Amino acid sequence: MRCGRIPDVIIDPDTEELLHAAVHNNAEWCAAVSGAGSFAPDVWTSARRTPPYYPDGVTLTREASPDALLAGMDTGSPGCSVKDSFAALDLAPAGFEVLFAAQWIHRPAQAPAPSAPALTWSRVTDPGGLAAWEAAWDGGESTGLFHPGLLTEEIAFLAGRSADGRIVAGAAANRTGRVVGLSNVFTADDAPADEAWTGALTAVADLWPGLPVVGYEAGDDLDTAVRHGFAPLGPLRIWLHTA
């Protein structure tokens, strides 16, 4: 069910600059989780298969060349994927198909403060807490996707705990330059979806005050983000290699 009309994207110099900041922030997050890959002016690519849910290539500009992108990835084994950050590529001739489309989003630094969270929120600070966070996020057991090397000053895993100490909501945040990326927003055990956004945004504002928050979402999650003060910046697509 759609929860309301998504505001139109108005492209101006400030919006374009913020869009590029969101793209680069997310590429840095993908590189950190993957623990591999290299940056070129127009693309980030990994020559070895990246972890589940994370792309093997990300375009960083509208002018990114499909040839340069594909040359940096392993398209010979199953699961190769690309984050087409500006929805500008046609990768079908190379054996890819669109897996899903989404919208880059941003929440201005001057947006009203979110309502007070109902859960107790804190930052994960050790490997055991990170494993518990991942298990709650995945709904099962930790696989080590989010490795302890991610527990840095510029990356924060945020956990919302119930009265008995269980993690029932959370998000990941990473700061690059003058923006903070928010991703992997989740709730568990029937906690309301709005609580994850409320708690995560409150925690981000405490950690990095005065910075806009960026990310990308689709479907109902996009509607929820818009309810919490986000606006769209532009479309992206995820391509999956199927040939």
mmCIF file of C-alpha atoms in Angstrom:
data_model
loop_
_atom_site.group_PDB
_atom_site.id
_atom_site.type_symbol
_atom_site.label_atom_id
_atom_site.label_comp_id
_atom_site.label_asym_id
_atom_site.label_seq_id
_atom_site.Cartn_x
_atom_site.Cartn_y
_atom_site.Cartn_z
ATOM 1 C CA MET A 1 0.000 0.000 0.000
ATOM 2 C CA ARG A 2 1.354 3.415 -0.946
ATOM 3 C CA CYS A 3 1.326 5.964 1.846
ATOM 4 C CA GLY A 4 1.246 9.114 -0.223
ATOM 5 C CA ARG A 5 2.747 10.857 -3.218
ATOM 6 C CA ILE A 6 6.537 10.976 -3.395
ATOM 7 C CA PRO A 7 7.650 14.594 -3.952
ATOM 8 C CA ASP A 8 9.011 15.446 -7.382
ATOM 9 C CA VAL A 9 12.780 15.722 -7.861
ATOM 10 C CA ILE A 10 13.880 19.245 -8.793
ATOM 11 C CA ILE A 11 17.382 19.118 -10.263
ATOM 12 C CA ASP A 12 19.440 22.236 -9.479
ATOM 13 C CA PRO A 13 23.160 22.690 -8.723
ATOM 14 C CA ASP A 14 22.680 22.089 -4.995
ATOM 15 C CA THR A 15 20.602 18.968 -5.612
ATOM 16 C CA GLU A 16 23.154 17.628 -8.091
ATOM 17 C CA GLU A 17 25.987 18.167 -5.612
ATOM 18 C CA LEU A 18 24.034 16.406 -2.875
ATOM 19 C CA LEU A 19 23.180 13.550 -5.245
ATOM 20 C CA HIS A 20 26.856 12.984 -6.026
ATOM 21 C CA ALA A 21 27.643 13.114 -2.311
ATOM 22 C CA ALA A 22 25.008 10.426 -1.684
ATOM 23 C CA VAL A 23 26.393 8.251 -4.492
ATOM 24 C CA HIS A 24 29.971 8.502 -3.235
ATOM 25 C CA ASN A 25 28.901 7.917 0.362
ATOM 26 C CA ASN A 26 27.127 4.726 -0.604
ATOM 27 C CA ALA A 27 30.037 3.540 -2.749
ATOM 28 C CA GLU A 28 32.358 4.040 0.226
ATOM 29 C CA TRP A 29 29.976 1.959 2.348
ATOM 30 C CA CYS A 30 29.904 -0.822 -0.260
ATOM 31 C CA ALA A 31 33.708 -0.784 -0.449
ATOM 32 C CA ALA A 32 33.997 -0.976 3.346
ATOM 33 C CA VAL A 33 31.610 -3.917 3.666
ATOM 34 C CA SER A 34 33.233 -5.711 0.721
ATOM 35 C CA GLY A 35 36.736 -5.143 1.991
ATOM 36 C CA ALA A 36 37.943 -4.978 -1.599
ATOM 37 C CA GLY A 37 37.612 -3.080 -4.834
ATOM 38 C CA SER A 38 39.106 0.082 -6.246
ATOM 39 C CA PHE A 39 37.932 3.581 -7.141
ATOM 40 C CA ALA A 40 38.360 5.232 -10.525
ATOM 41 C CA PRO A 41 37.011 8.678 -11.437
ATOM 42 C CA ASP A 42 33.709 7.312 -12.776
ATOM 43 C CA VAL A 43 33.264 3.893 -11.129
ATOM 44 C CA TRP A 44 34.011 1.726 -8.139
ATOM 45 C CA THR A 45 34.520 -1.954 -9.003
ATOM 46 C CA SER A 46 35.530 -5.181 -7.320
ATOM 47 C CA ALA A 47 37.359 -7.828 -9.336
ATOM 48 C CA ARG A 48 36.244 -10.519 -6.872
ATOM 49 C CA ARG A 49 32.687 -11.390 -5.933
ATOM 50 C CA THR A 50 31.316 -9.113 -3.243
ATOM 51 C CA PRO A 51 29.266 -10.276 -0.219
ATOM 52 C CA PRO A 52 25.515 -10.927 -0.601
ATOM 53 C CA TYR A 53 23.378 -7.803 -1.137
ATOM 54 C CA TYR A 54 26.388 -5.716 -2.203
ATOM 55 C CA PRO A 55 27.234 -4.733 -5.801
ATOM 56 C CA ASP A 56 30.368 -5.599 -7.730
ATOM 57 C CA GLY A 57 30.322 -2.221 -9.429
ATOM 58 C CA VAL A 58 28.929 1.253 -8.727
ATOM 59 C CA THR A 59 28.794 4.163 -11.161
ATOM 60 C CA LEU A 60 29.973 7.451 -9.659
ATOM 61 C CA THR A 61 29.039 9.829 -12.500
ATOM 62 C CA ARG A 62 26.392 10.059 -15.196
ATOM 63 C CA GLU A 63 29.140 9.657 -17.801
ATOM 64 C CA ALA A 64 30.427 6.316 -16.490
ATOM 65 C CA SER A 65 31.369 3.955 -19.326
ATOM 66 C CA PRO A 66 29.758 0.487 -19.349
ATOM 67 C CA ASP A 67 33.001 -0.902 -20.802
ATOM 68 C CA ALA A 68 35.122 0.500 -17.968
ATOM 69 C CA LEU A 69 32.611 -0.772 -15.434
ATOM 70 C CA LEU A 70 32.457 -4.304 -16.823
ATOM 71 C CA ALA A 71 36.235 -4.529 -17.232
ATOM 72 C CA GLY A 72 36.691 -4.182 -13.482
ATOM 73 C CA MET A 73 34.278 -6.951 -12.442
ATOM 74 C CA ASP A 74 34.071 -10.737 -12.597
ATOM 75 C CA THR A 75 31.053 -11.367 -14.814
ATOM 76 C CA GLY A 76 31.969 -15.007 -15.359
ATOM 77 C CA SER A 77 30.576 -16.327 -12.068
ATOM 78 C CA PRO A 78 26.963 -16.095 -10.864
ATOM 79 C CA GLY A 79 25.664 -13.138 -8.917
ATOM 80 C CA CYS A 80 27.535 -10.194 -10.422
ATOM 81 C CA SER A 81 25.536 -6.998 -9.893
ATOM 82 C CA VAL A 82 25.851 -3.284 -10.645
ATOM 83 C CA LYS A 83 24.489 -0.215 -8.909
ATOM 84 C CA ASP A 84 23.613 2.100 -11.803
ATOM 85 C CA SER A 85 23.600 5.192 -9.619
ATOM 86 C CA PHE A 86 22.014 7.521 -12.167
ATOM 87 C CA ALA A 87 19.749 4.999 -13.945
ATOM 88 C CA ALA A 88 21.711 5.882 -17.085
ATOM 89 C CA LEU A 89 23.130 2.572 -18.330
ATOM 90 C CA ASP A 90 21.819 -0.138 -20.621
ATOM 91 C CA LEU A 91 23.546 -3.315 -19.470
ATOM 92 C CA ALA A 92 21.106 -5.711 -21.149
ATOM 93 C CA PRO A 93 23.474 -6.353 -24.101
ATOM 94 C CA ALA A 94 26.071 -7.545 -21.569
ATOM 95 C CA GLY A 95 23.673 -10.106 -20.091
ATOM 96 C CA PHE A 96 22.244 -8.066 -17.211
ATOM 97 C CA GLU A 97 18.637 -7.396 -16.267
ATOM 98 C CA VAL A 98 17.165 -4.820 -13.897
ATOM 99 C CA LEU A 99 16.614 -6.357 -10.470
ATOM 100 C CA PHE A 100 14.882 -3.315 -8.970
ATOM 101 C CA ALA A 101 14.717 0.469 -9.122
ATOM 102 C CA ALA A 102 14.909 2.893 -6.204
ATOM 103 C CA GLN A 103 15.320 6.557 -5.302
ATOM 104 C CA TRP A 104 18.239 8.348 -3.738
ATOM 105 C CA ILE A 105 16.939 10.356 -0.785
ATOM 106 C CA HIS A 106 18.144 13.088 1.536
ATOM 107 C CA ARG A 107 17.024 14.697 4.777
ATOM 108 C CA PRO A 108 18.213 18.293 5.208
ATOM 109 C CA ALA A 109 20.317 19.132 8.232
ATOM 110 C CA GLN A 110 17.724 21.737 9.242
ATOM 111 C CA ALA A 111 14.803 19.282 9.149
ATOM 112 C CA PRO A 112 12.725 19.166 12.345
ATOM 113 C CA ALA A 113 14.014 16.792 15.000
ATOM 114 C CA PRO A 114 12.296 13.388 14.963
ATOM 115 C CA SER A 115 9.908 12.478 17.729
ATOM 116 C CA ALA A 116 11.386 10.835 20.810
ATOM 117 C CA PRO A 117 12.130 7.133 20.207
ATOM 118 C CA ALA A 118 10.301 4.534 22.264
ATOM 119 C CA LEU A 119 13.273 2.152 22.451
ATOM 120 C CA THR A 120 16.652 2.597 24.103
ATOM 121 C CA TRP A 121 19.201 3.345 21.363
ATOM 122 C CA SER A 122 22.961 2.932 21.485
ATOM 123 C CA ARG A 123 25.951 2.466 19.205
ATOM 124 C CA VAL A 124 27.412 -1.024 18.795
ATOM 125 C CA THR A 125 30.992 -0.948 20.056
ATOM 126 C CA ASP A 126 32.343 -4.524 19.998
ATOM 127 C CA PRO A 127 32.327 -7.656 17.780
ATOM 128 C CA GLY A 128 29.825 -9.488 19.979
ATOM 129 C CA GLY A 129 27.372 -6.613 19.779
ATOM 130 C CA LEU A 130 27.879 -6.433 16.018
ATOM 131 C CA ALA A 131 27.080 -10.153 15.655
ATOM 132 C CA ALA A 132 23.901 -9.637 17.702
ATOM 133 C CA TRP A 133 22.995 -6.619 15.555
ATOM 134 C CA GLU A 134 23.450 -8.633 12.345
ATOM 135 C CA ALA A 135 21.391 -11.528 13.704
ATOM 136 C CA ALA A 136 18.519 -9.140 14.491
ATOM 137 C CA TRP A 137 18.861 -7.475 11.070
ATOM 138 C CA ASP A 138 18.900 -10.829 9.247
ATOM 139 C CA GLY A 139 16.292 -12.545 11.393
ATOM 140 C CA GLY A 140 18.610 -15.501 11.944
ATOM 141 C CA GLU A 141 22.252 -15.902 12.847
ATOM 142 C CA SER A 142 25.215 -13.681 12.132
ATOM 143 C CA THR A 143 27.229 -14.747 9.081
ATOM 144 C CA GLY A 144 29.983 -12.188 9.539
ATOM 145 C CA LEU A 145 28.740 -10.062 6.641
ATOM 146 C CA PHE A 146 29.290 -7.013 8.824
ATOM 147 C CA HIS A 147 32.824 -7.656 10.041
ATOM 148 C CA PRO A 148 34.539 -6.051 13.056
ATOM 149 C CA GLY A 149 36.696 -3.954 10.741
ATOM 150 C CA LEU A 150 33.605 -1.829 10.189
ATOM 151 C CA LEU A 151 33.593 -0.646 13.802
ATOM 152 C CA THR A 152 35.329 2.630 13.013
ATOM 153 C CA GLU A 153 34.872 6.247 13.977
ATOM 154 C CA GLU A 154 33.088 7.028 10.696
ATOM 155 C CA ILE A 155 30.739 4.006 10.687
ATOM 156 C CA ALA A 156 28.078 3.394 13.334
ATOM 157 C CA PHE A 157 25.818 0.403 13.812
ATOM 158 C CA LEU A 158 22.827 1.703 15.766
ATOM 159 C CA ALA A 159 20.740 -0.637 17.909
ATOM 160 C CA GLY A 160 17.300 -0.038 19.404
ATOM 161 C CA ARG A 161 16.700 -2.312 22.392
ATOM 162 C CA SER A 162 13.520 -3.391 24.103
ATOM 163 C CA ALA A 163 13.092 -3.294 27.882
ATOM 164 C CA ASP A 164 14.628 -6.779 28.178
ATOM 165 C CA GLY A 165 17.743 -5.754 26.242
ATOM 166 C CA ARG A 166 16.952 -7.435 22.899
ATOM 167 C CA ILE A 167 17.833 -5.612 19.670
ATOM 168 C CA VAL A 168 14.500 -5.094 17.911
ATOM 169 C CA ALA A 169 15.401 -2.217 15.577
ATOM 170 C CA GLY A 170 18.523 -0.829 14.024
ATOM 171 C CA ALA A 171 20.349 0.896 11.181
ATOM 172 C CA ALA A 172 23.849 1.452 9.837
ATOM 173 C CA ALA A 173 25.270 4.941 9.322
ATOM 174 C CA ASN A 174 28.485 6.099 7.665
ATOM 175 C CA ARG A 175 29.894 9.608 7.433
ATOM 176 C CA THR A 176 31.811 10.784 4.370
ATOM 177 C CA GLY A 177 32.650 14.447 3.909
ATOM 178 C CA ARG A 178 29.616 16.553 4.778
ATOM 179 C CA VAL A 179 26.910 13.857 4.622
ATOM 180 C CA VAL A 180 25.854 10.836 6.646
ATOM 181 C CA GLY A 181 24.546 7.755 4.849
ATOM 182 C CA LEU A 182 21.768 5.749 6.475
ATOM 183 C CA SER A 183 21.119 2.160 5.367
ATOM 184 C CA ASN A 184 19.991 -1.255 6.553
ATOM 185 C CA VAL A 185 17.143 0.270 8.564
ATOM 186 C CA PHE A 186 15.186 -2.580 10.141
ATOM 187 C CA THR A 187 12.729 -3.618 12.796
ATOM 188 C CA ALA A 188 12.231 -7.062 14.325
ATOM 189 C CA ASP A 189 9.710 -8.740 16.608
ATOM 190 C CA ASP A 190 6.851 -6.575 15.301
ATOM 191 C CA ALA A 191 8.445 -3.306 16.402
ATOM 192 C CA PRO A 192 6.863 -0.475 14.360
ATOM 193 C CA ALA A 193 8.844 0.536 11.266
ATOM 194 C CA ASP A 194 8.670 4.202 12.244
ATOM 195 C CA GLU A 195 10.598 3.474 15.449
ATOM 196 C CA ALA A 196 13.682 2.394 13.494
ATOM 197 C CA TRP A 197 13.734 5.644 11.528
ATOM 198 C CA THR A 198 12.964 7.793 14.572
ATOM 199 C CA GLY A 199 15.636 6.167 16.707
ATOM 200 C CA ALA A 200 18.287 6.033 13.976
ATOM 201 C CA LEU A 201 17.814 9.674 12.988
ATOM 202 C CA THR A 202 17.996 10.754 16.613
ATOM 203 C CA ALA A 203 21.216 8.788 17.090
ATOM 204 C CA VAL A 204 22.744 10.175 13.873
ATOM 205 C CA ALA A 205 21.933 13.738 14.952
ATOM 206 C CA ASP A 206 23.722 13.092 18.244
ATOM 207 C CA LEU A 207 26.787 11.561 16.569
ATOM 208 C CA TRP A 208 27.155 13.979 13.647
ATOM 209 C CA PRO A 209 25.074 17.087 14.351
ATOM 210 C CA GLY A 210 24.321 19.508 11.563
ATOM 211 C CA LEU A 211 24.851 17.131 8.642
ATOM 212 C CA PRO A 212 22.273 16.086 6.010
ATOM 213 C CA VAL A 213 21.373 12.390 5.904
ATOM 214 C CA VAL A 214 21.342 10.511 2.587
ATOM 215 C CA GLY A 215 20.578 7.010 1.352
ATOM 216 C CA TYR A 216 18.259 5.191 -1.019
ATOM 217 C CA GLU A 217 14.966 3.364 -0.625
ATOM 218 C CA ALA A 218 12.116 1.898 -2.670
ATOM 219 C CA GLY A 219 8.463 0.973 -2.183
ATOM 220 C CA ASP A 220 6.988 1.178 1.308
ATOM 221 C CA ASP A 221 10.402 1.939 2.800
ATOM 222 C CA LEU A 222 10.607 5.012 0.579
ATOM 223 C CA ASP A 223 7.190 6.130 1.806
ATOM 224 C CA THR A 224 8.334 5.679 5.400
ATOM 225 C CA ALA A 225 11.492 7.697 4.770
ATOM 226 C CA VAL A 226 9.469 10.532 3.232
ATOM 227 C CA ARG A 227 7.265 10.594 6.339
ATOM 228 C CA HIS A 228 10.434 11.185 8.331
ATOM 229 C CA GLY A 229 11.538 14.241 6.396
ATOM 230 C CA PHE A 230 13.406 12.749 3.427
ATOM 231 C CA ALA A 231 12.981 13.911 -0.164
ATOM 232 C CA PRO A 232 14.067 12.195 -3.396
ATOM 233 C CA LEU A 233 17.255 13.156 -5.217
ATOM 234 C CA GLY A 234 17.024 10.954 -8.297
ATOM 235 C CA PRO A 235 16.586 7.375 -9.527
ATOM 236 C CA LEU A 236 18.982 4.450 -9.482
ATOM 237 C CA ARG A 237 18.791 0.867 -10.723
ATOM 238 C CA ILE A 238 20.344 -2.394 -9.646
ATOM 239 C CA TRP A 239 21.352 -4.706 -12.500
ATOM 240 C CA LEU A 240 21.975 -8.438 -12.050
ATOM 241 C CA HIS A 241 24.046 -10.522 -14.453
ATOM 242 C CA THR A 242 21.929 -13.445 -15.647
ATOM 243 C CA ALA A 243 23.609 -14.612 -18.859
#
